[in-house]
Amino acid sequence: MIKVNYFARLRELTGKAEETIEQQTMTVSELLDWAEATYPGFGKDTMHVAVNEEYALKEDVIQSGDVCAFIPPVSGG
């Protein structure tokens, strides 16, 4: 199982702060595809992902027991 945390607008979009995905392994890219399919408008193309509190690349493999967080783009001025 892979735990996923949501922050900011993603928490509003999903209606939850976290959830568990019943997968043993998946890549970050597959996780983003899952998120976009599950929550249309998720914005997978602009999203960063952290795995166990470290930024991950799209080809990185997520293992069961890992904790992931989606990090939405930040703008400022």
C-alpha atoms as a printed R data frame, in Angstrom:
   type eleno elety resid chain resno       x      y       z
1  ATOM     1    CA   MET     A     1   0.000  0.000   0.000
2  ATOM     2    CA   ILE     A     2   1.184  3.472  -0.872
3  ATOM     3    CA   LYS     A     3   0.083  6.423   1.230
4  ATOM     4    CA   VAL     A     4  -0.614  9.692  -0.567
5  ATOM     5    CA   ASN     A     5  -0.970 13.124   1.052
6  ATOM     6    CA   TYR     A     6  -2.809 16.059  -0.499
7  ATOM     7    CA   PHE     A     7  -2.217 19.729   0.217
8  ATOM     8    CA   ALA     A     8  -3.753 23.073  -0.722
9  ATOM     9    CA   ARG     A     9  -6.189 22.937  -3.680
10 ATOM    10    CA   LEU     A    10  -5.599 19.207  -4.103
11 ATOM    11    CA   ARG     A    11  -7.116 18.618  -0.677
12 ATOM    12    CA   GLU     A    12 -10.197 20.503  -1.848
13 ATOM    13    CA   LEU     A    13 -10.291 18.688  -5.201
14 ATOM    14    CA   THR     A    14  -9.996 15.206  -3.681
15 ATOM    15    CA   GLY     A    15 -12.058 15.979  -0.587
16 ATOM    16    CA   LYS     A    16  -9.466 14.334   1.631
17 ATOM    17    CA   ALA     A    17  -6.079 15.014   3.197
18 ATOM    18    CA   GLU     A    18  -4.689 11.556   2.504
19 ATOM    19    CA   GLU     A    19  -5.514  8.153   1.137
20 ATOM    20    CA   THR     A    20  -3.969  4.748   0.594
21 ATOM    21    CA   ILE     A    21  -3.500  3.168  -2.817
22 ATOM    22    CA   GLU     A    22  -3.584 -0.625  -3.006
23 ATOM    23    CA   GLN     A    23  -0.413 -1.019  -5.099
24 ATOM    24    CA   GLN     A    24   2.867 -2.756  -4.286
25 ATOM    25    CA   THR     A    25   4.937 -0.688  -6.722
26 ATOM    26    CA   MET     A    26   4.365  2.008  -9.290
27 ATOM    27    CA   THR     A    27   6.397  4.778 -10.856
28 ATOM    28    CA   VAL     A    28   5.848  8.432 -10.075
29 ATOM    29    CA   SER     A    29   4.550  8.833 -13.628
30 ATOM    30    CA   GLU     A    30   2.009  6.053 -13.042
31 ATOM    31    CA   LEU     A    31   0.971  7.697  -9.774
32 ATOM    32    CA   LEU     A    32   0.369 10.982 -11.592
33 ATOM    33    CA   ASP     A    33  -1.643  9.173 -14.285
34 ATOM    34    CA   TRP     A    34  -3.710  7.483 -11.561
35 ATOM    35    CA   ALA     A    35  -4.339 10.821  -9.843
36 ATOM    36    CA   GLU     A    36  -5.451 12.492 -13.088
37 ATOM    37    CA   ALA     A    37  -7.766  9.581 -13.957
38 ATOM    38    CA   THR     A    38  -9.211  9.443 -10.439
39 ATOM    39    CA   TYR     A    39  -9.539 13.206  -9.985
40 ATOM    40    CA   PRO     A    40 -10.055 14.937 -13.347
41 ATOM    41    CA   GLY     A    41  -8.434 18.355 -13.347
42 ATOM    42    CA   PHE     A    42  -5.693 17.190 -10.992
43 ATOM    43    CA   GLY     A    43  -3.041 18.886 -13.118
44 ATOM    44    CA   LYS     A    44  -0.499 16.075 -13.378
45 ATOM    45    CA   ASP     A    45   1.602 17.984 -15.917
46 ATOM    46    CA   THR     A    46   2.439 20.758 -13.454
47 ATOM    47    CA   MET     A    47   2.619 18.682 -10.279
48 ATOM    48    CA   HIS     A    48   5.764 17.647  -8.424
49 ATOM    49    CA   VAL     A    49   5.858 14.552  -6.258
50 ATOM    50    CA   ALA     A    50   7.810 13.884  -3.085
51 ATOM    51    CA   VAL     A    51   8.427 10.317  -1.967
52 ATOM    52    CA   ASN     A    52   9.380  9.907   1.668
53 ATOM    53    CA   GLU     A    53   9.906 13.686   1.891
54 ATOM    54    CA   GLU     A    54  12.316 13.909  -1.070
55 ATOM    55    CA   TYR     A    55  11.520 15.218  -4.533
56 ATOM    56    CA   ALA     A    56  11.108 12.352  -6.978
57 ATOM    57    CA   LEU     A    57  11.582 12.036 -10.717
58 ATOM    58    CA   LYS     A    58   8.798 10.670 -12.920
59 ATOM    59    CA   GLU     A    59  10.730  7.455 -13.537
60 ATOM    60    CA   ASP     A    60  11.407  6.803  -9.822
61 ATOM    61    CA   VAL     A    61   9.737  3.683  -8.419
62 ATOM    62    CA   ILE     A    62   7.443  3.951  -5.410
63 ATOM    63    CA   GLN     A    63   7.319  0.917  -3.125
64 ATOM    64    CA   SER     A    64   4.633 -0.312  -0.766
65 ATOM    65    CA   GLY     A    65   5.044  1.543   2.540
66 ATOM    66    CA   ASP     A    66   6.309  4.732   0.909
67 ATOM    67    CA   VAL     A    67   4.598  8.022   1.673
68 ATOM    68    CA   CYS     A    68   4.005 10.359  -1.261
69 ATOM    69    CA   ALA     A    69   2.953 13.969  -1.399
70 ATOM    70    CA   PHE     A    70   1.790 15.971  -4.385
71 ATOM    71    CA   ILE     A    71   3.310 19.420  -4.473
72 ATOM    72    CA   PRO     A    72   1.323 21.906  -6.538
73 ATOM    73    CA   PRO     A    73   3.090 24.731  -8.361
74 ATOM    74    CA   VAL     A    74   3.645 27.854  -6.306
75 ATOM    75    CA   SER     A    75   3.485 31.369  -7.616
76 ATOM    76    CA   GLY     A    76   4.493 34.501  -5.878
77 ATOM    77    CA   GLY     A    77   5.492 38.004  -6.467
